[in-house]
Every structure is written in C-alpha cells, then in structure tokens.
Amino acid sequence: MPAPTFPPEIIASVVKNVDDRPTLELCALAASVFLEPSQRQLYGLLKLRYDKDPQEAARGSDPEYRTYAAAAAHFEAFPHLAKYVSSIHVVLGAIRPVALPAVGAMFLRLQHVRYCELHGSGQPVDWLLEWPIVVAWLSTQTGLKHLAVYNVSKIPRVALRAMLNAALSLELSFGAEVGHPERDANYHPAPPSSKSSVLRRLNVLTCETFETLARSREFAGYFKSLTALTMTADRENRLCFAAADSLQELSLSFPQAPESASLSSSASDSTLDASELPNDSDLATSIRLPGSLPLLRNLRLMIDDFSGPQDGPYLPLTLLSALVGAAPRLGRVTLQLCDIPLSLLADISSASPATRSGIFTSAVGQALDELLLPIGAVVWTPGDFYPDTSDTDPISSFAYAQLIDITVAGLKSSLPRTDAGGRLSMEA
C-alpha cells in the first residue's frame, strides 16, 4: 500500500501552528512526507544562545533558541539540514570551551546563510576562543546579504574586516564598538577568504565610528562603493562622507537637538553658507560636508527630540540646505519628527497654515518652505505614530509621525544661491 501523501499547504500549516517542535523535528527526519517542506520551515531560522549552567538550564529556556552544544550535536548527526538555514540569530558570550570544536564545525556547515544577527549577552566575548569561530565562518561566506551586530563591545578589527568582506549590508548598532589595535596584536585569525562581497549598505550607530574607520588606511577602501548610508549625528560627532561619489541614499538621525544649532565654530554665527562651513577636524561641533553628492536621490533626516514651537523646535536647516545644494539628482527629502504633541496631529493631513504654524514657528516654517519648494511641492502626510500611554493626559502625550515627504519626478533644478536657499538660520 503506497504511503499517504498530503498537500504541501497542510504540512506547512501543521509546522506553523504546532508548538511541539521536538516532535516536528523527529517527524521531519523520519517521515518522507515531511522532508522537504517541513525541514525548510523548521531550519530556515536558527537561533543560538550561549550555553547555560545545568541549574539555569533546568529552570527552563526560550524554546526558540538552541544552545551551542545542542545545535552542534544536532547538525553533526544530521549535517544535511544545514543547507536549509538561511537566517541565524547568534548570542555571543560564554561558550563552554569543551564545545568549541563542535561549534566551530557546525558554523562551517552553514554555507547558505543570507541574514545574520550577532547579539551581545552582557558577557565579554572571548577574544581567543569565540571570535576565531565567527571570523573563520565569515571568511567562508559569499552570499551573506545582511549582517547586523547589536550590543557587542570591542569587536576585534580582524573580525570587522571579516564582516566587511562577507556582507553586502552591515549594521553596527546598539552598543556595537570596534576594538583597539593593541588588543588585536595577540589575536591570530583564520586566513582571509579569496572571495569577498562589495559593501553596498552601511548602518552605524555613531558618525564617530564611521569616521574613524573611513579615515584609516585599513578600512577606507571598504566604503568607496557604498550606495546607502545610515548614521547618527550629534553635536559631538563629525560626518565624513568617504562614499560621496556613490551614495544614492543618505539617512541622518539627530537623537538630541544640539545646545547650539550653529555649524560654526563661533556660537554667534548661525547663518553660514554651505561653502563656508568649517572643515577643522578639531571642532567637535563642525560637520564635514562633501563638495558634491552626484548620485544622491533620497535624503532622510530623523529628528528624535523635536519639540513644539514653545520650546524652540530644532530643525537642521543649514545642514539640509547644504545637502540639497550638493545633490543635483535629489528626488526625495523626508523629515521624520519625534515627540510631536498629539494635539498638533489632528489636522496634519489638511496641511493648513494653522496646522503648520502649530508645529513650527513662523520663521522656521517659512524657511523650510523656501528651501524645499524649489525641489517640488511640499506634501504633508501623516505616518505611523505611537502614543505615549504612560501619560493619562492626551493633550500632553507624545507621538511619532512622519510629517513631510517631498517627491519630485526627474532631476532637480539647480537651487538659486539666495538667503533662503543657501543661507538659512538654524534658529527660529
């Protein structure tokens, strides 16, 4: 009697909705009807956490995560399953030394990963034991599309090189820090791979991190082909556009309004022309701008600490003016403003003068219009917003909203170098 067959949709639904993962994995290994569809679903995402001590493990753990030791034993017994793993979440820290050889062998079996996240655990990552496993694995990867690193401090520079070689897109965020060269002196990595990807997208937590890397001979070459760059700009960091000739998308996040909105070394000068911006690397408040961004089409400024006009709203108008003037192909400018009072969002879609004046002071609103109107029509659109439920007063609650989105078909005409277009005051 032939074995029963089931439509793939039923198998997919069973795998998706049944919580008994160990039983599903046994079925996937034992029953031919389960092989291809369920194995791909079950092993497409692999989550690895650091090995816990026996007492902690006995208290239970997240069923979605495997310990390194358990995962290594599983893939050693069933090596063919490794081909299904396309995404991995790795928690670094405290791998038991006895498990290191098996864990290293397991990583080398994972040759079809497209997306990888490396998370810190709060425990220091062993420079001589754990990092070599990560570096050896990254050096064999040729199809990694995106690599994200969260809360991993003091990343060895040799590990960073492996990341830059392996991924098309790299994100260093939430506490990811690059280590010091002197710490790398005692670190002996695996030989570099003969194949490497060309980094296209970079997301870094601070401009300082990017500038340090871009200025060094060791890393500068990695950033020459970037098409998309996202980074945080605050008054203690300087921008360095090593990829100015290739950038097509640029996103800058301002976590806090600077104490002085001027780009000048003098606090009294707040109306600098783009050509007059300081280029002195010793000025902590100066912003280094490229002479030209010839391919830039999308510009996004994210203001994380925006306040109403009564508090003196912060908009980096001088920086925006300089960037607009440097990008002849700019087609979209998006401003994302946070901490907007809900009371100001009621009529945002109407874009009425009253609504606009409620968000900006008249001086800031007029300056913004004069800057952006030469690009195209200013379209005010509401975005997703999340009320602050901690405050019972809806008037004083805050929300997140995307407020301005300017789109232009074709190429932008050159901006006139007027006081409105080229010399905008940063202060209302």
Short mmCIF file of C-alpha atoms in Angstrom, two decimals:
data_model
loop_
_atom_site.label_atom_id
_atom_site.label_comp_id
_atom_site.label_asym_id
_atom_site.label_seq_id
_atom_site.Cartn_x
_atom_site.Cartn_y
_atom_site.Cartn_z
CA MET A 1 0.00 0.00 0.00
CA PRO A 2 1.54 3.34 -1.03
CA ALA A 3 2.41 5.85 1.65
CA PRO A 4 -0.19 8.58 2.11
CA THR A 5 0.52 12.00 0.68
CA PHE A 6 -0.66 15.36 1.93
CA PRO A 7 -0.90 18.73 0.17
CA PRO A 8 2.07 20.97 1.00
CA GLU A 9 -0.33 23.55 2.42
CA ILE A 10 -1.43 21.13 5.15
CA ILE A 11 2.15 20.28 6.07
CA ALA A 12 3.05 23.97 6.17
CA SER A 13 0.07 24.71 8.42
CA VAL A 14 0.99 21.88 10.79
CA VAL A 15 4.57 23.09 11.09
CA LYS A 16 3.45 26.66 11.63
CA ASN A 17 0.78 26.00 14.25
CA VAL A 18 2.03 23.03 16.27
CA ASP A 19 4.16 24.14 19.22
CA ASP A 20 5.79 20.76 19.84
CA ARG A 21 9.00 21.47 17.95
CA PRO A 22 10.93 18.34 19.08
CA THR A 23 8.16 16.11 17.73
CA LEU A 24 8.02 18.04 14.47
CA GLU A 25 11.77 17.64 14.03
CA LEU A 26 11.51 13.90 14.64
CA CYS A 27 8.73 13.71 12.04
CA ALA A 28 10.80 15.71 9.60
CA LEU A 29 13.67 13.25 9.97
CA ALA A 30 11.59 10.07 9.93
CA ALA A 31 8.69 10.61 7.54
CA SER A 32 9.32 11.20 3.86
CA VAL A 33 6.17 13.27 3.54
CA PHE A 34 7.69 15.78 5.97
CA LEU A 35 11.15 16.01 4.49
CA GLU A 36 11.43 18.97 2.15
CA PRO A 37 8.64 21.36 3.19
CA SER A 38 8.94 20.98 6.94
CA GLN A 39 12.71 20.89 7.08
CA ARG A 40 12.91 24.15 5.17
CA GLN A 41 10.39 25.73 7.55
CA LEU A 42 11.90 24.28 10.70
CA TYR A 43 15.51 25.13 9.95
CA GLY A 44 15.20 28.31 7.88
CA LEU A 45 15.84 30.36 11.03
CA LEU A 46 18.40 29.15 13.57
CA LYS A 47 18.68 30.88 16.94
CA LEU A 48 21.72 30.15 19.08
CA ARG A 49 22.28 31.24 22.66
CA TYR A 50 25.24 30.81 24.93
CA ASP A 51 25.43 27.60 26.95
CA LYS A 52 23.92 27.91 30.42
CA ASP A 53 24.98 26.10 33.53
CA PRO A 54 22.92 22.96 34.36
CA GLN A 55 20.94 24.61 37.16
CA GLU A 56 19.90 27.52 34.95
CA ALA A 57 19.03 25.19 32.09
CA ALA A 58 16.83 23.13 34.42
CA ARG A 59 14.71 26.20 35.14
CA GLY A 60 13.72 26.38 31.51
CA SER A 61 14.73 28.45 28.49
CA ASP A 62 13.32 30.05 25.37
CA PRO A 63 12.26 27.12 23.14
CA GLU A 64 13.12 29.07 20.01
CA TYR A 65 16.79 29.14 20.96
CA ARG A 66 19.21 26.22 20.95
CA THR A 67 22.35 26.14 23.00
CA TYR A 68 25.56 25.97 21.02
CA ALA A 69 26.28 22.48 22.30
CA ALA A 70 22.81 21.15 21.43
CA ALA A 71 22.89 22.72 17.96
CA ALA A 72 26.36 21.37 17.27
CA ALA A 73 25.28 17.85 18.24
CA HIS A 74 22.12 18.09 16.12
CA PHE A 75 23.87 19.25 12.95
CA GLU A 76 26.66 16.75 13.45
CA ALA A 77 24.07 13.96 13.48
CA PHE A 78 22.10 15.41 10.56
CA PRO A 79 24.55 17.52 8.51
CA HIS A 80 22.19 17.72 5.51
CA LEU A 81 19.90 20.04 7.50
CA ALA A 82 22.47 22.84 7.42
CA LYS A 83 21.58 23.66 3.81
CA TYR A 84 18.16 24.88 4.92
CA VAL A 85 19.47 27.51 7.34
CA SER A 86 19.13 30.92 5.68
CA SER A 87 18.93 33.17 8.78
CA ILE A 88 20.71 32.92 12.11
CA HIS A 89 20.49 34.83 15.40
CA VAL A 90 23.62 34.33 17.47
CA VAL A 91 24.05 35.35 21.12
CA LEU A 92 27.76 35.63 21.83
CA GLY A 93 29.41 35.02 25.17
CA ALA A 94 30.28 32.12 27.48
CA ILE A 95 30.54 29.22 25.04
CA ARG A 96 31.92 26.32 27.04
CA PRO A 97 35.50 25.56 25.93
CA VAL A 98 34.72 21.85 25.67
CA ALA A 99 32.10 22.63 22.99
CA LEU A 100 34.27 24.93 20.87
CA PRO A 101 35.48 22.35 18.31
CA ALA A 102 31.96 21.06 17.66
CA VAL A 103 30.54 24.59 17.48
CA GLY A 104 33.24 25.62 15.02
CA ALA A 105 32.48 22.61 12.82
CA MET A 106 28.77 23.41 12.94
CA PHE A 107 29.31 27.00 11.79
CA LEU A 108 31.39 25.86 8.84
CA ARG A 109 28.44 23.72 7.68
CA LEU A 110 26.24 26.83 7.44
CA GLN A 111 27.06 27.92 3.91
CA HIS A 112 23.64 29.17 2.74
CA VAL A 113 23.01 31.92 5.29
CA ARG A 114 21.64 35.16 3.87
CA TYR A 115 20.82 37.08 7.07
CA CYS A 116 22.78 37.06 10.32
CA GLU A 117 22.39 38.85 13.66
CA LEU A 118 25.13 38.85 16.28
CA HIS A 119 23.92 39.85 19.75
CA GLY A 120 25.89 40.53 22.89
CA SER A 121 24.80 38.73 26.04
CA GLY A 122 26.25 41.10 28.60
CA GLN A 123 29.17 38.69 28.98
CA PRO A 124 32.53 39.52 27.38
CA VAL A 125 33.20 37.67 24.14
CA ASP A 126 36.41 35.67 24.42
CA TRP A 127 38.95 37.15 22.03
CA LEU A 128 40.96 33.96 21.70
CA LEU A 129 38.16 31.36 21.73
CA GLU A 130 34.86 32.68 20.38
CA TRP A 131 35.90 35.34 17.89
CA PRO A 132 38.07 32.94 15.83
CA ILE A 133 34.96 30.79 15.25
CA VAL A 134 32.98 33.79 14.00
CA VAL A 135 35.84 35.06 11.82
CA ALA A 136 36.52 31.64 10.32
CA TRP A 137 32.84 31.27 9.42
CA LEU A 138 32.52 34.78 7.96
CA SER A 139 35.60 34.21 5.82
CA THR A 140 33.78 31.36 4.03
CA GLN A 141 30.56 33.28 3.32
CA THR A 142 29.91 34.51 -0.20
CA GLY A 143 26.14 35.08 -0.17
CA LEU A 144 25.51 37.00 3.06
CA LYS A 145 23.09 39.81 2.26
CA HIS A 146 22.79 41.49 5.66
CA LEU A 147 24.80 41.30 8.87
CA ALA A 148 23.64 43.13 12.00
CA VAL A 149 25.67 43.47 15.20
CA TYR A 150 23.91 44.55 18.39
CA ASN A 151 25.44 45.38 21.76
CA VAL A 152 28.75 43.66 21.09
CA SER A 153 31.55 45.75 22.57
CA LYS A 154 35.17 45.87 21.46
CA ILE A 155 34.80 43.99 18.18
CA PRO A 156 38.29 42.93 17.06
CA ARG A 157 39.36 44.76 13.94
CA VAL A 158 40.13 41.48 12.25
CA ALA A 159 36.52 40.45 12.92
CA LEU A 160 35.29 43.75 11.48
CA ARG A 161 37.34 43.11 8.34
CA ALA A 162 35.70 39.71 8.03
CA MET A 163 32.27 41.34 8.40
CA LEU A 164 33.03 43.95 5.75
CA ASN A 165 34.30 41.27 3.38
CA ALA A 166 31.33 38.97 3.88
CA ALA A 167 28.22 41.17 3.81
CA LEU A 168 26.57 43.36 1.22
CA SER A 169 24.87 45.26 4.05
CA LEU A 170 26.33 45.83 7.53
CA GLU A 171 24.62 47.31 10.58
CA LEU A 172 26.59 48.24 13.70
CA SER A 173 24.08 49.34 16.30
CA PHE A 174 23.05 49.46 19.96
CA GLY A 175 26.42 49.39 21.64
CA ALA A 176 28.50 47.78 18.90
CA GLU A 177 32.04 49.07 19.34
CA VAL A 178 35.25 48.48 17.43
CA GLY A 179 38.19 47.23 19.47
CA HIS A 180 41.62 48.77 19.76
CA PRO A 181 44.57 47.76 17.57
CA GLU A 182 46.73 46.88 20.55
CA ARG A 183 44.14 44.32 21.68
CA ASP A 184 44.32 42.71 18.25
CA ALA A 185 48.06 42.15 18.49
CA ASN A 186 47.57 38.83 20.29
CA TYR A 187 44.78 37.66 18.03
CA HIS A 188 45.54 35.26 15.18
CA PRO A 189 42.65 34.97 12.72
CA ALA A 190 41.96 32.45 10.02
CA PRO A 191 43.42 33.28 6.58
CA PRO A 192 41.26 35.79 4.69
CA SER A 193 38.91 34.47 2.04
CA SER A 194 39.86 34.87 -1.61
CA LYS A 195 36.24 35.86 -2.30
CA SER A 196 34.62 38.91 -0.81
CA SER A 197 31.47 40.95 -1.25
CA VAL A 198 31.43 44.66 -2.06
CA LEU A 199 29.78 46.53 0.80
CA ARG A 200 26.79 48.49 -0.51
CA ARG A 201 24.80 49.46 2.60
CA LEU A 202 26.11 50.60 5.99
CA ASN A 203 24.19 51.47 9.14
CA VAL A 204 26.31 52.68 12.05
CA LEU A 205 25.25 53.88 15.48
CA THR A 206 27.50 56.95 15.53
CA CYS A 207 29.20 59.10 12.95
CA GLU A 208 32.34 58.90 15.05
CA THR A 209 32.56 55.16 14.44
CA PHE A 210 32.19 55.61 10.70
CA GLU A 211 34.64 58.49 10.54
CA THR A 212 37.29 56.59 12.47
CA LEU A 213 37.02 53.66 10.09
CA ALA A 214 36.78 55.77 6.95
CA ARG A 215 39.90 57.73 7.87
CA SER A 216 42.05 54.66 8.48
CA ARG A 217 44.07 53.12 5.68
CA GLU A 218 42.96 49.72 6.89
CA PHE A 219 39.25 50.28 6.26
CA ALA A 220 38.85 53.27 3.93
CA GLY A 221 38.69 51.11 0.82
CA TYR A 222 35.58 49.29 2.04
CA PHE A 223 33.42 52.42 1.87
CA LYS A 224 34.16 53.58 -1.68
CA SER A 225 31.21 51.74 -3.22
CA LEU A 226 28.50 52.47 -0.64
CA THR A 227 25.10 53.25 -2.13
CA ALA A 228 23.20 53.63 1.17
CA LEU A 229 24.46 55.10 4.45
CA THR A 230 22.55 55.49 7.73
CA MET A 231 24.18 57.02 10.79
CA THR A 232 23.50 59.09 13.88
CA ALA A 233 24.66 62.70 14.01
CA ASP A 234 25.01 64.55 17.26
CA ARG A 235 26.96 67.62 18.20
CA GLU A 236 29.94 65.62 19.44
CA ASN A 237 30.40 63.73 16.19
CA ARG A 238 31.59 64.81 12.76
CA LEU A 239 30.42 63.47 9.45
CA CYS A 240 32.82 62.05 6.91
CA PHE A 241 31.42 61.00 3.55
CA ALA A 242 34.02 58.61 2.20
CA ALA A 243 31.48 57.33 -0.33
CA ALA A 244 30.22 60.69 -1.58
CA ASP A 245 30.58 59.74 -5.24
CA SER A 246 28.49 56.56 -4.98
CA LEU A 247 25.85 57.37 -2.33
CA GLN A 248 22.25 57.14 -3.52
CA GLU A 249 20.52 57.08 -0.11
CA LEU A 250 21.56 59.03 2.98
CA SER A 251 19.77 58.90 6.35
CA LEU A 252 20.91 61.03 9.29
CA SER A 253 19.43 60.70 12.77
CA PHE A 254 19.65 63.51 15.30
CA PRO A 255 18.97 61.97 18.74
CA GLN A 256 19.02 65.33 20.53
CA ALA A 257 18.82 68.93 19.49
CA PRO A 258 22.28 70.42 19.97
CA GLU A 259 22.76 73.09 22.58
CA SER A 260 23.93 75.40 19.83
CA ALA A 261 22.26 74.95 16.47
CA SER A 262 25.08 76.63 14.61
CA LEU A 263 27.51 74.74 12.42
CA SER A 264 30.09 77.40 13.07
CA SER A 265 32.98 77.39 15.50
CA SER A 266 31.50 80.62 16.79
CA ALA A 267 28.24 80.32 18.68
CA SER A 268 27.17 83.76 17.47
CA ASP A 269 27.28 82.85 13.76
CA SER A 270 24.23 80.78 12.87
CA THR A 271 23.82 81.60 9.15
CA LEU A 272 26.80 80.03 7.40
CA ASP A 273 26.67 79.39 3.69
CA ALA A 274 27.38 75.79 2.66
CA SER A 275 30.68 76.84 1.08
CA GLU A 276 31.73 78.49 4.35
CA LEU A 277 31.15 75.51 6.63
CA PRO A 278 34.20 74.79 8.79
CA ASN A 279 36.44 71.89 7.87
CA ASP A 280 38.54 71.89 11.03
CA SER A 281 38.59 68.36 12.44
CA ASP A 282 39.35 69.75 15.91
CA LEU A 283 35.96 71.44 16.12
CA ALA A 284 33.68 68.95 17.85
CA THR A 285 30.57 70.75 16.57
CA SER A 286 31.64 71.10 12.93
CA ILE A 287 30.05 68.94 10.27
CA ARG A 288 32.25 67.92 7.37
CA LEU A 289 30.29 68.04 4.14
CA PRO A 290 31.34 66.72 0.75
CA GLY A 291 31.62 69.13 -2.15
CA SER A 292 29.19 67.05 -4.17
CA LEU A 293 26.80 64.11 -3.84
CA PRO A 294 26.28 63.47 -7.56
CA LEU A 295 24.13 60.31 -7.30
CA LEU A 296 22.14 61.08 -4.14
CA ARG A 297 18.40 60.64 -4.75
CA ASN A 298 16.93 60.01 -1.29
CA LEU A 299 17.69 62.09 1.80
CA ARG A 300 16.13 61.38 5.20
CA LEU A 301 16.60 63.44 8.36
CA MET A 302 15.25 61.89 11.56
CA ILE A 303 14.81 64.32 14.46
CA ASP A 304 14.40 62.25 17.62
CA ASP A 305 13.99 65.14 20.05
CA PHE A 306 11.66 67.53 18.26
CA SER A 307 9.62 69.90 20.41
CA GLY A 308 6.79 72.28 19.72
CA PRO A 309 7.42 75.95 18.94
CA GLN A 310 7.01 76.92 22.57
CA ASP A 311 10.26 75.02 23.28
CA GLY A 312 12.11 76.27 20.23
CA PRO A 313 11.80 73.48 17.63
CA TYR A 314 15.04 72.17 16.25
CA LEU A 315 15.49 71.61 12.53
CA PRO A 316 18.99 71.36 10.98
CA LEU A 317 18.09 73.81 8.21
CA THR A 318 21.65 74.87 7.45
CA LEU A 319 22.75 71.26 7.06
CA LEU A 320 19.66 70.46 4.99
CA SER A 321 20.35 73.45 2.75
CA ALA A 322 23.94 72.38 2.18
CA LEU A 323 22.97 68.77 1.40
CA VAL A 324 20.23 69.86 -1.01
CA GLY A 325 22.65 72.15 -2.79
CA ALA A 326 25.25 69.38 -3.12
CA ALA A 327 22.87 66.80 -4.65
CA PRO A 328 21.83 67.67 -8.24
CA ARG A 329 19.75 64.47 -8.60
CA LEU A 330 17.94 64.67 -5.28
CA GLY A 331 14.37 63.46 -5.77
CA ARG A 332 13.04 62.88 -2.26
CA VAL A 333 13.53 64.56 1.09
CA THR A 334 11.86 63.05 4.14
CA LEU A 335 11.78 64.58 7.60
CA GLN A 336 10.79 62.28 10.44
CA LEU A 337 9.94 64.13 13.63
CA CYS A 338 9.53 62.51 17.04
CA ASP A 339 7.85 63.75 20.21
CA ILE A 340 5.12 65.64 18.40
CA PRO A 341 2.18 66.56 20.68
CA LEU A 342 -0.91 64.62 19.66
CA SER A 343 -2.92 67.82 19.74
CA LEU A 344 -0.94 69.04 16.71
CA LEU A 345 -1.64 65.93 14.61
CA ALA A 346 -5.40 66.26 14.30
CA ASP A 347 -5.38 68.25 11.06
CA ILE A 348 -1.98 67.30 9.71
CA SER A 349 -3.38 65.78 6.51
CA SER A 350 -5.01 69.09 5.58
CA ALA A 351 -1.67 70.89 5.68
CA SER A 352 -3.46 74.05 6.69
CA PRO A 353 -1.40 77.09 7.64
CA ALA A 354 -2.78 76.80 11.18
CA THR A 355 -1.53 73.22 11.45
CA ARG A 356 1.87 74.11 10.10
CA SER A 357 2.23 77.08 12.41
CA GLY A 358 1.22 74.85 15.31
CA ILE A 359 4.21 72.58 14.65
CA PHE A 360 6.78 75.14 13.55
CA THR A 361 7.29 78.74 14.43
CA SER A 362 6.51 81.01 11.52
CA ALA A 363 10.18 81.69 10.88
CA VAL A 364 11.11 78.00 10.76
CA GLY A 365 8.08 77.09 8.66
CA GLN A 366 8.78 79.84 6.15
CA ALA A 367 12.46 78.95 5.92
CA LEU A 368 11.58 75.29 5.38
CA ASP A 369 9.13 76.12 2.60
CA GLU A 370 11.60 78.43 0.87
CA LEU A 371 14.25 75.71 0.98
CA LEU A 372 12.08 72.84 -0.24
CA LEU A 373 9.72 74.48 -2.71
CA PRO A 374 12.44 74.76 -5.42
CA ILE A 375 12.68 70.95 -5.28
CA GLY A 376 8.95 70.29 -5.51
CA ALA A 377 5.63 70.66 -3.79
CA VAL A 378 5.69 70.24 -0.04
CA VAL A 379 3.33 67.38 0.82
CA TRP A 380 2.39 66.93 4.46
CA THR A 381 1.45 63.32 5.17
CA PRO A 382 0.81 61.57 8.49
CA GLY A 383 2.80 58.45 9.25
CA ASP A 384 2.61 55.72 11.84
CA PHE A 385 2.55 57.10 15.35
CA TYR A 386 2.66 55.53 18.78
CA PRO A 387 1.02 57.44 21.66
CA ASP A 388 2.81 57.55 24.97
CA THR A 389 0.36 55.63 27.17
CA SER A 390 2.30 56.47 30.31
CA ASP A 391 0.64 59.88 30.39
CA THR A 392 -3.08 59.98 31.08
CA ASP A 393 -3.43 63.47 29.65
CA PRO A 394 -3.92 63.07 25.86
CA ILE A 395 -3.01 66.69 25.24
CA SER A 396 0.46 66.27 26.69
CA SER A 397 1.04 62.77 25.34
CA PHE A 398 3.55 62.43 22.55
CA ALA A 399 3.53 60.52 19.30
CA TYR A 400 5.82 59.63 16.45
CA ALA A 401 4.86 60.81 13.00
CA GLN A 402 6.43 61.25 9.59
CA LEU A 403 5.35 64.74 8.67
CA ILE A 404 6.98 65.84 5.46
CA ASP A 405 7.58 63.87 2.29
CA ILE A 406 8.72 65.68 -0.86
CA THR A 407 8.88 63.71 -4.09
CA VAL A 408 9.95 65.03 -7.48
CA ALA A 409 9.86 63.31 -10.86
CA GLY A 410 13.06 63.59 -12.85
CA LEU A 411 16.09 65.66 -11.96
CA LYS A 412 16.04 68.60 -9.59
CA SER A 413 16.78 72.03 -10.98
CA SER A 414 19.71 73.93 -9.50
CA LEU A 415 18.85 75.89 -6.40
CA PRO A 416 19.44 79.64 -6.52
CA ARG A 417 22.09 80.74 -4.07
CA THR A 418 19.83 83.11 -2.18
CA ASP A 419 19.48 83.80 1.50
CA ALA A 420 16.52 81.43 1.57
CA GLY A 421 18.18 78.61 -0.36
CA GLY A 422 21.79 78.96 0.68
CA ARG A 423 21.93 80.87 3.95
CA LEU A 424 19.29 79.59 6.33
CA SER A 425 19.30 80.36 10.01
CA MET A 426 19.24 77.29 12.25
CA GLU A 427 17.22 79.10 14.88
CA ALA A 428 13.67 80.35 14.76
#
